[in-house]
CSV table of C-alpha atoms (C1' of nucleotides) in Angstrom, one decimal:
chain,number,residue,atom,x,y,z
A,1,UNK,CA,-18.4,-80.9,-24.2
A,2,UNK,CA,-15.1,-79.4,-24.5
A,3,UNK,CA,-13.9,-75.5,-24.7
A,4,UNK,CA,-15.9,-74.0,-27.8
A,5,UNK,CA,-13.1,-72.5,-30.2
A,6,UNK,CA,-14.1,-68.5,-28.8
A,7,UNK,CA,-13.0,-69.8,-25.5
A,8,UNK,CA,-9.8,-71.2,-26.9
A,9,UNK,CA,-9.5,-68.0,-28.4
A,10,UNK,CA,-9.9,-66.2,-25.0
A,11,UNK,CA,-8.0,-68.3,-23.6
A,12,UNK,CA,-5.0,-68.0,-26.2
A,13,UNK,CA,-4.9,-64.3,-26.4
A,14,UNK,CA,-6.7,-64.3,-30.5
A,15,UNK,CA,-9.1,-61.2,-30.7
A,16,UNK,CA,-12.7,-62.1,-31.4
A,17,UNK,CA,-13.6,-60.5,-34.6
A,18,UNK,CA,-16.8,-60.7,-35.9
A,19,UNK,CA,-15.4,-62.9,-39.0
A,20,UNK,CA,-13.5,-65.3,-37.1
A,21,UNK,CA,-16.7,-66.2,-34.0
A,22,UNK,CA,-18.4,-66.5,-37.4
A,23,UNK,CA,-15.7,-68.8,-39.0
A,24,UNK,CA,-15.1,-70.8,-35.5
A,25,UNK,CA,-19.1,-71.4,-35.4
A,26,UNK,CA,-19.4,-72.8,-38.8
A,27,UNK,CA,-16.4,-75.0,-38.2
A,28,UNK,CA,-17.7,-75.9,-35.1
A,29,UNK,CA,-21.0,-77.0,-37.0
A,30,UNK,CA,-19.2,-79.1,-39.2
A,31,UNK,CA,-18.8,-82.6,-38.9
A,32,UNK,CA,-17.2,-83.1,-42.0
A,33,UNK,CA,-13.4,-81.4,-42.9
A,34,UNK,CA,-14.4,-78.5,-45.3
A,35,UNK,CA,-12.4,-77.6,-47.6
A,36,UNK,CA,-11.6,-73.5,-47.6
A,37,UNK,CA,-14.1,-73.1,-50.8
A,38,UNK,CA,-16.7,-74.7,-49.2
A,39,UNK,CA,-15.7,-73.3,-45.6
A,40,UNK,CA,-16.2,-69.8,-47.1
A,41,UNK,CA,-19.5,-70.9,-48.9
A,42,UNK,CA,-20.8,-71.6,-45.9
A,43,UNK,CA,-19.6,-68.6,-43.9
A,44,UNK,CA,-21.0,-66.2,-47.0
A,45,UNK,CA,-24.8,-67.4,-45.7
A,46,UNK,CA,-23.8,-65.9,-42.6
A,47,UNK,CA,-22.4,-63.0,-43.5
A,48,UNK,CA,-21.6,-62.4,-47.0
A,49,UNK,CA,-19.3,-59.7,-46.8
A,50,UNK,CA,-16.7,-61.7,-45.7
A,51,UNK,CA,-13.6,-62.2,-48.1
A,52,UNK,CA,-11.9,-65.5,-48.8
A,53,UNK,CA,-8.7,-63.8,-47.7
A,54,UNK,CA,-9.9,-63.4,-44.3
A,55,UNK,CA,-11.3,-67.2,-44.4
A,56,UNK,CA,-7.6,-68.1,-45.7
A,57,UNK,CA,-6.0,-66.1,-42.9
A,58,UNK,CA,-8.7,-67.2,-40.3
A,59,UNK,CA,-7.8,-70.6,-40.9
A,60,UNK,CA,-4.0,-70.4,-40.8
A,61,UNK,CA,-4.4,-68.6,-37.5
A,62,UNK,CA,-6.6,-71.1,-35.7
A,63,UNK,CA,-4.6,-73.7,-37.5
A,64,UNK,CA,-0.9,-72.6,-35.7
A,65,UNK,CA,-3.1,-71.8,-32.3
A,66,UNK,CA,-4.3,-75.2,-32.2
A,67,UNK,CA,-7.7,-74.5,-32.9
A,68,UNK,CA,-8.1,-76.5,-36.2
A,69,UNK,CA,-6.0,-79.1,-37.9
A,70,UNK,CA,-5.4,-79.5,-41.9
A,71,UNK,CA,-5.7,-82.4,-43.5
A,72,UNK,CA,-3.9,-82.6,-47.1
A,73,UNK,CA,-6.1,-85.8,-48.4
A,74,UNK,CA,-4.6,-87.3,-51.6
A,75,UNK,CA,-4.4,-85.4,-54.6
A,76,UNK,CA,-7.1,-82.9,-53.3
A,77,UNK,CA,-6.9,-79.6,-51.6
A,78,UNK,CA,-6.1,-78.7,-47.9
A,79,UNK,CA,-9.1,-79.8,-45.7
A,80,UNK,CA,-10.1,-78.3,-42.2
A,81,UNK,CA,-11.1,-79.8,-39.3
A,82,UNK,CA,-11.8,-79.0,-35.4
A,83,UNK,CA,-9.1,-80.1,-32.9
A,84,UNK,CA,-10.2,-81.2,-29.6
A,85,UNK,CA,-8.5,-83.5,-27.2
A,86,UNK,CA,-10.1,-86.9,-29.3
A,87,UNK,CA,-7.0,-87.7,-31.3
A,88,UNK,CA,-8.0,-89.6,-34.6
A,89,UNK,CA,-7.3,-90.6,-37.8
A,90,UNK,CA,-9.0,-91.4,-41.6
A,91,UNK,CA,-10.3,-94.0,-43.0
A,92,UNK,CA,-11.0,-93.0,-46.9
A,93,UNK,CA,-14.0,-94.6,-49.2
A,94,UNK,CA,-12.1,-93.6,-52.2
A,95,UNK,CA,-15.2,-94.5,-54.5
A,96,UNK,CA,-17.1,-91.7,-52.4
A,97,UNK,CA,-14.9,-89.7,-50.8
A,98,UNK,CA,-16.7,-90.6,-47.8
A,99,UNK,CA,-14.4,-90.1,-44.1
A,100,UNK,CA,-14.2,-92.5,-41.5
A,101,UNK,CA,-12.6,-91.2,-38.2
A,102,UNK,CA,-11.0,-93.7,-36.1
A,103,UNK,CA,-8.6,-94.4,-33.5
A,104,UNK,CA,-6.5,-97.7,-32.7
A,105,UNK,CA,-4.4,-97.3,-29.9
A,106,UNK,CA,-2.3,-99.9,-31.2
A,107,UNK,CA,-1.2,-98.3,-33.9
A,108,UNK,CA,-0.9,-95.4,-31.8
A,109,UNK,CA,1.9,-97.5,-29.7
A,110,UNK,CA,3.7,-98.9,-32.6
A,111,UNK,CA,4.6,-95.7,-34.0
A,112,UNK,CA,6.1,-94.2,-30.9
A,113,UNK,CA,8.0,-97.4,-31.0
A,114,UNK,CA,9.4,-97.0,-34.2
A,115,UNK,CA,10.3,-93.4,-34.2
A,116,UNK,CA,12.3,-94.6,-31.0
A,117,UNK,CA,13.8,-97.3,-32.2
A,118,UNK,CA,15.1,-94.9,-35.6
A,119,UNK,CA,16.6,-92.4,-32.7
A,120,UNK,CA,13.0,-89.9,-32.7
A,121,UNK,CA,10.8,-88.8,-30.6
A,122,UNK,CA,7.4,-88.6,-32.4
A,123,UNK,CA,6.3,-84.8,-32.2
A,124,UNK,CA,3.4,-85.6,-35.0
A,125,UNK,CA,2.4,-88.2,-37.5
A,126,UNK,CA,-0.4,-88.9,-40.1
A,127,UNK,CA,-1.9,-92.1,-41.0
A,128,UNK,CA,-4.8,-92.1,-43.6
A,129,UNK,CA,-6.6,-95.2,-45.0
A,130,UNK,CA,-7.5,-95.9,-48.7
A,131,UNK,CA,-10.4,-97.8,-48.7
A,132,UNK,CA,-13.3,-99.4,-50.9
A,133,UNK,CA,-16.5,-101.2,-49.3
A,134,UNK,CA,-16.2,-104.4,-48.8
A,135,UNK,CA,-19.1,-105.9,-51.0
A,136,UNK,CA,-19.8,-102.6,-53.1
A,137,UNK,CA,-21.1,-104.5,-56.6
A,138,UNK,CA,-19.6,-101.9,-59.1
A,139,UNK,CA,-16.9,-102.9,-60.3
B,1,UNK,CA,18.1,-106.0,-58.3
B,2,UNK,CA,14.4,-105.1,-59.8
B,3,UNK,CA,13.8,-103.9,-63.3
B,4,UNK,CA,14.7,-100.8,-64.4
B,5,UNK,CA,12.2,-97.9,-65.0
B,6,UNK,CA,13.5,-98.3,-68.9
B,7,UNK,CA,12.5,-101.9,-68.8
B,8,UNK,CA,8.9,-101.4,-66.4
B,9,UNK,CA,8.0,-98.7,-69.3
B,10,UNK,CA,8.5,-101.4,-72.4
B,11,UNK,CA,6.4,-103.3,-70.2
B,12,UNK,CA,3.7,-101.4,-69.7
B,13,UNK,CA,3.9,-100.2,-73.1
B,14,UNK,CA,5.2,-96.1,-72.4
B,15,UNK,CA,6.6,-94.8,-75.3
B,16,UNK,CA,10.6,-94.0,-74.3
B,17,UNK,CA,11.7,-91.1,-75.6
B,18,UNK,CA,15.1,-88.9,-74.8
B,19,UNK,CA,13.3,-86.9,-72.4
B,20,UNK,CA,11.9,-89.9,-70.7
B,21,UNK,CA,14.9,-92.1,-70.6
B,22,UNK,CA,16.9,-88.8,-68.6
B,23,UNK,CA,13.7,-88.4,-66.3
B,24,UNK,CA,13.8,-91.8,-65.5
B,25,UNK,CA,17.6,-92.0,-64.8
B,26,UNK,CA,17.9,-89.0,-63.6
B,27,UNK,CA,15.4,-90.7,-60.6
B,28,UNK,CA,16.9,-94.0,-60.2
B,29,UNK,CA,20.1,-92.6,-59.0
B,30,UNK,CA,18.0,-90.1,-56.7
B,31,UNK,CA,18.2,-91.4,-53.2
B,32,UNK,CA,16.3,-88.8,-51.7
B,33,UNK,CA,13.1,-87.7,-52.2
B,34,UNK,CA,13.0,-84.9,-54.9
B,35,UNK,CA,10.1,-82.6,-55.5
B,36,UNK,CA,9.4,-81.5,-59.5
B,37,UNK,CA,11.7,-78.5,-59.2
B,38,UNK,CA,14.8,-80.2,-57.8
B,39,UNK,CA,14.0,-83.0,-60.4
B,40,UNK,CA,13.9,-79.8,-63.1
B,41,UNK,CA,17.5,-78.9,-62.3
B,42,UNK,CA,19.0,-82.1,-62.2
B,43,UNK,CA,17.0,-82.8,-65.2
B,44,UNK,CA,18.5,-79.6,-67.0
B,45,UNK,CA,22.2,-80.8,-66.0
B,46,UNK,CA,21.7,-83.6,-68.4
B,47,UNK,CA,19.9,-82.1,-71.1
B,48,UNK,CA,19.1,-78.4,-70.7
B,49,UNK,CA,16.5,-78.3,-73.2
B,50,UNK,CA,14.0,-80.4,-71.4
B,51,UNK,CA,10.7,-78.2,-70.1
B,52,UNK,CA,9.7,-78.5,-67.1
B,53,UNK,CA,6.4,-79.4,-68.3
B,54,UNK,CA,7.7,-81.9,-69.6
B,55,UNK,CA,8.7,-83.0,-66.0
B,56,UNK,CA,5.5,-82.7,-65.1
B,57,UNK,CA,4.1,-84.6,-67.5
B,58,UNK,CA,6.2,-87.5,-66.7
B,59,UNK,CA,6.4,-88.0,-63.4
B,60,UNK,CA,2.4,-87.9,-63.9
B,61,UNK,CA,2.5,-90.3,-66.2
B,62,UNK,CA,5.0,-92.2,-64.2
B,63,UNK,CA,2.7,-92.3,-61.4
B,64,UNK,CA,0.0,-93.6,-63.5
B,65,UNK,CA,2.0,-96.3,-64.6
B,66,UNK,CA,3.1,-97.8,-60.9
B,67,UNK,CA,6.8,-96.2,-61.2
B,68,UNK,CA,7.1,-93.5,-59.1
B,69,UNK,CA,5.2,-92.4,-56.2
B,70,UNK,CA,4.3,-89.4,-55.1
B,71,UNK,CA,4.4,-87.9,-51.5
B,72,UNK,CA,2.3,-85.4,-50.3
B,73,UNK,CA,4.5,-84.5,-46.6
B,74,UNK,CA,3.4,-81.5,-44.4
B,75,UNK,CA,3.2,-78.1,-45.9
B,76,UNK,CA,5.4,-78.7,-48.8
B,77,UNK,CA,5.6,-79.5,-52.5
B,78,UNK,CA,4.8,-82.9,-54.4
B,79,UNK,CA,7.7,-85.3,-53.7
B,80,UNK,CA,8.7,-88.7,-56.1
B,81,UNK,CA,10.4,-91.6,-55.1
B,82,UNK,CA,11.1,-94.7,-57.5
B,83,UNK,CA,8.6,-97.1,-56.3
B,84,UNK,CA,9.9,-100.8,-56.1
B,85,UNK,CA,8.7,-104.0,-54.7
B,86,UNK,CA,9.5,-103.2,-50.8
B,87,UNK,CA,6.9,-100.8,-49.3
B,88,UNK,CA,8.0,-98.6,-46.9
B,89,UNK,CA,6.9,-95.6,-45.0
B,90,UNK,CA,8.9,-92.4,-44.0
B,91,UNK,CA,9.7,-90.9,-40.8
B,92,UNK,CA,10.4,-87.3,-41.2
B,93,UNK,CA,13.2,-85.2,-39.0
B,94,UNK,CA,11.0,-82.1,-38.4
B,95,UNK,CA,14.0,-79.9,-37.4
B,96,UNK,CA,16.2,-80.8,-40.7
B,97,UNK,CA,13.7,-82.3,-43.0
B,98,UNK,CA,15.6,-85.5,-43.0
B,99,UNK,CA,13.8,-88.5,-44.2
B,100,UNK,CA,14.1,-91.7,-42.9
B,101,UNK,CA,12.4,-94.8,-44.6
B,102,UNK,CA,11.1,-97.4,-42.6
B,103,UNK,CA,8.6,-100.8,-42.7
B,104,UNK,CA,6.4,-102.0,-40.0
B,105,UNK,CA,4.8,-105.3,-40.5
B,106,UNK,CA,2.7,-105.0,-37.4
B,107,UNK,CA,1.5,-101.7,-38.5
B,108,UNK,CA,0.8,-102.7,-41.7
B,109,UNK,CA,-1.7,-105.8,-40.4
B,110,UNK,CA,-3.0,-103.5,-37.5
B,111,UNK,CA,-4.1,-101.6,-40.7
B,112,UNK,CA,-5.7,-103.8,-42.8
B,113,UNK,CA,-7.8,-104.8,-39.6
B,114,UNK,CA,-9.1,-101.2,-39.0
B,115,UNK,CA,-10.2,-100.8,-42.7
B,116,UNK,CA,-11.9,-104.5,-42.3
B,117,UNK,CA,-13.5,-103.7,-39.1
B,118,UNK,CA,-15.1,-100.8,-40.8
B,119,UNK,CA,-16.4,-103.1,-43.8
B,120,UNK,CA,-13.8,-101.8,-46.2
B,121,UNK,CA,-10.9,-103.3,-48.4
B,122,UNK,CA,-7.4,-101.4,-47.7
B,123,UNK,CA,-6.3,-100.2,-51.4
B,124,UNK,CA,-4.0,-97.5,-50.2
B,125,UNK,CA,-2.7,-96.1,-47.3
B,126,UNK,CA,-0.3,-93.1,-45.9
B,127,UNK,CA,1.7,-93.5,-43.2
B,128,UNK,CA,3.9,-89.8,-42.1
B,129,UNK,CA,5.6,-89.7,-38.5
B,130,UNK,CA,7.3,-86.5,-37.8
B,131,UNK,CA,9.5,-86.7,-35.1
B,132,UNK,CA,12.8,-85.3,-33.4
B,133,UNK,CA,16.5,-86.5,-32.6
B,134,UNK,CA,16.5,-87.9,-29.1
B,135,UNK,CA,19.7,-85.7,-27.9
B,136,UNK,CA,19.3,-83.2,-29.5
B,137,UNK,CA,20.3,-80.5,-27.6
B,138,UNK,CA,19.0,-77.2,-29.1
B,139,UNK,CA,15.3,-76.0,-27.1
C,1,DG,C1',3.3,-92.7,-91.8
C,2,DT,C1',0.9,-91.8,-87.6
C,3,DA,C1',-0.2,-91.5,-82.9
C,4,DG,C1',1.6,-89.7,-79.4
C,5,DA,C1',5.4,-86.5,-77.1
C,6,DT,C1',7.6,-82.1,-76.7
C,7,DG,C1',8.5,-77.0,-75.9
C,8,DC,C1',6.6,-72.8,-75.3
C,9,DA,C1',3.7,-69.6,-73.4
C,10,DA,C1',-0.7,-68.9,-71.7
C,11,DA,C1',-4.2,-70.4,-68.5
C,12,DG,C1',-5.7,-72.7,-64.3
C,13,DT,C1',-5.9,-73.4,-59.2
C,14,DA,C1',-4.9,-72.6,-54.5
C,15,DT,C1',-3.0,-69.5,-51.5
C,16,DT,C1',-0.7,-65.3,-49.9
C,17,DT,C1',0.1,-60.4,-49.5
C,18,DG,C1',0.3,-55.0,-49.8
C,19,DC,C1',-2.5,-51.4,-48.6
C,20,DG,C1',-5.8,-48.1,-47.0
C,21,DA,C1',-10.0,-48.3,-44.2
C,22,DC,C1',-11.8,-50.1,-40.0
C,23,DA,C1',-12.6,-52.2,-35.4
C,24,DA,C1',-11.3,-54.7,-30.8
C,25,DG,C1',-9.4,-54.2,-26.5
D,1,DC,C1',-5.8,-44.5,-29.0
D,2,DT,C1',-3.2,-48.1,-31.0
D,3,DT,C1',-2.4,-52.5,-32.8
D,4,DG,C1',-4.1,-55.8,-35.4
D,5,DT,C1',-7.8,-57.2,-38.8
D,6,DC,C1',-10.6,-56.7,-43.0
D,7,DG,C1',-11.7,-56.5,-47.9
D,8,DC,C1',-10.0,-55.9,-52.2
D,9,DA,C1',-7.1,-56.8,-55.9
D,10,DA,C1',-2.8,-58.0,-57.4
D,11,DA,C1',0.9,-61.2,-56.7
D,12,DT,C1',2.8,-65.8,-56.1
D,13,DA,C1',3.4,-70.7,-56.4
D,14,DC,C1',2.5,-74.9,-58.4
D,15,DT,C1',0.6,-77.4,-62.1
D,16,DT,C1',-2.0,-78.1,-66.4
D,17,DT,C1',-3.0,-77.3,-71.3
D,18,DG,C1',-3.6,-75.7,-76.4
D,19,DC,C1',-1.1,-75.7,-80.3
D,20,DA,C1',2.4,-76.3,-83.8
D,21,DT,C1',6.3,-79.2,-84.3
D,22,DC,C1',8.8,-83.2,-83.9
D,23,DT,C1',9.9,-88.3,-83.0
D,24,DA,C1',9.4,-93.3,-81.7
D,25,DC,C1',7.8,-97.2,-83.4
DNA sequence: GTAGATGCAAAGTATTTGCGACAAG
DNA sequence: CTTGTCGCAAATACTTTGCATCTAC
């Protein structure tokens, strides 16, 4: 296992409040990419003092450290997920809303190679896939 | 050249009215990508009377209809771009905010194989690199 | 003539911010 | 101690909607 986000925080000069070791633990439990509603619904069983301000701000925070990344899935709002050195991307069941996380290094190369060939070099990208199940019967 | 928006929205049966007709112009000769505001104002140059919720209800239904298509880039507003028969995706200069349109037929396959090798059917995809000038000399 | 479109202003969402109280280093 | 954080409520930004009026077909 990798540096646990309190470490990163150490590490990157953020002070450890009670609300964000709270907020980095809950993220850190989740394996799927939270939304901030739901991020905060989960953090109020913790502790429910905590505002949705602070959940807002804590987000941001460990979003420009390099803590979390944000994920702005079609037509729905900004999702959060844990960064770690596993780079990724989604694969979308749009009947369920279901996320697939994968990586094809392939893909990977080809878009270096076109932001080079267009003058670039790529400092970040996005690639998310639409999907339905192959053989779902609806339909 | 492709139909025009005028002609897709007799096709699919959209009502044309004033409003529409200017929207729809208005977007044809928009080579960049313009986000519902900047489509307001060069709306309102036309015909100042338009509402801008009436922009909003257009491009919506433009959407709906396969006309326009609506990007979703980093951090910002909801962008529209006519959509026509040649897919593309965009390459985005980070520094300027500079957007460069580009097709990758590898990429494109390499896709449809990741979304088969996970048992699903491709039915949409996003595809966002964010890059910088080679050269440039700032940092 | 009628269903659907428009303009306006009000209502919704999602997110950010000013401020006084409070807590981490 | 001092600087930065928190909770709260108000503010902002973007988008949608109810309603009376108007217009394309």
């Amino acid at each position: 296992m990798s540096e646990t986000i309190e470490q990163k925080c150490l590490s990157k000069g953020v002070k450890l409040t009670d609300q964000r070791r709270i907020i980095a633990k809950v993220m850190s439990e989740s394996s799927d990419h939270p939304d901030v509603d739901e991020l905060y619904k989960r953090v109020s069983k913790v502790d429910p003092k905590i505002s949705i301000a602070t959940v807002y701000r804590t987000v941001k925070l460990f979003e420009e450290t390099g803590i979390l990344t944000k994920h702005e899935f079609k037509g729905g709002k900004a999702r959060y997920e844990e960064l770690n050195e596993s780079h990724h991307d989604h694969l979308i069941d749009v009947k369920t809303g279901e996320i697939i996380e994968f990586v094809d290094e392939e893909i990977e190369k080809l878009q270096n190679k076109v932001a080079q060939k267009h003058g670039y070099k790529l400092v970040d990208h996005k690639l998310e896939l639409y999907g339905v199940k192959i053989n779902s019967k609806d339909e």
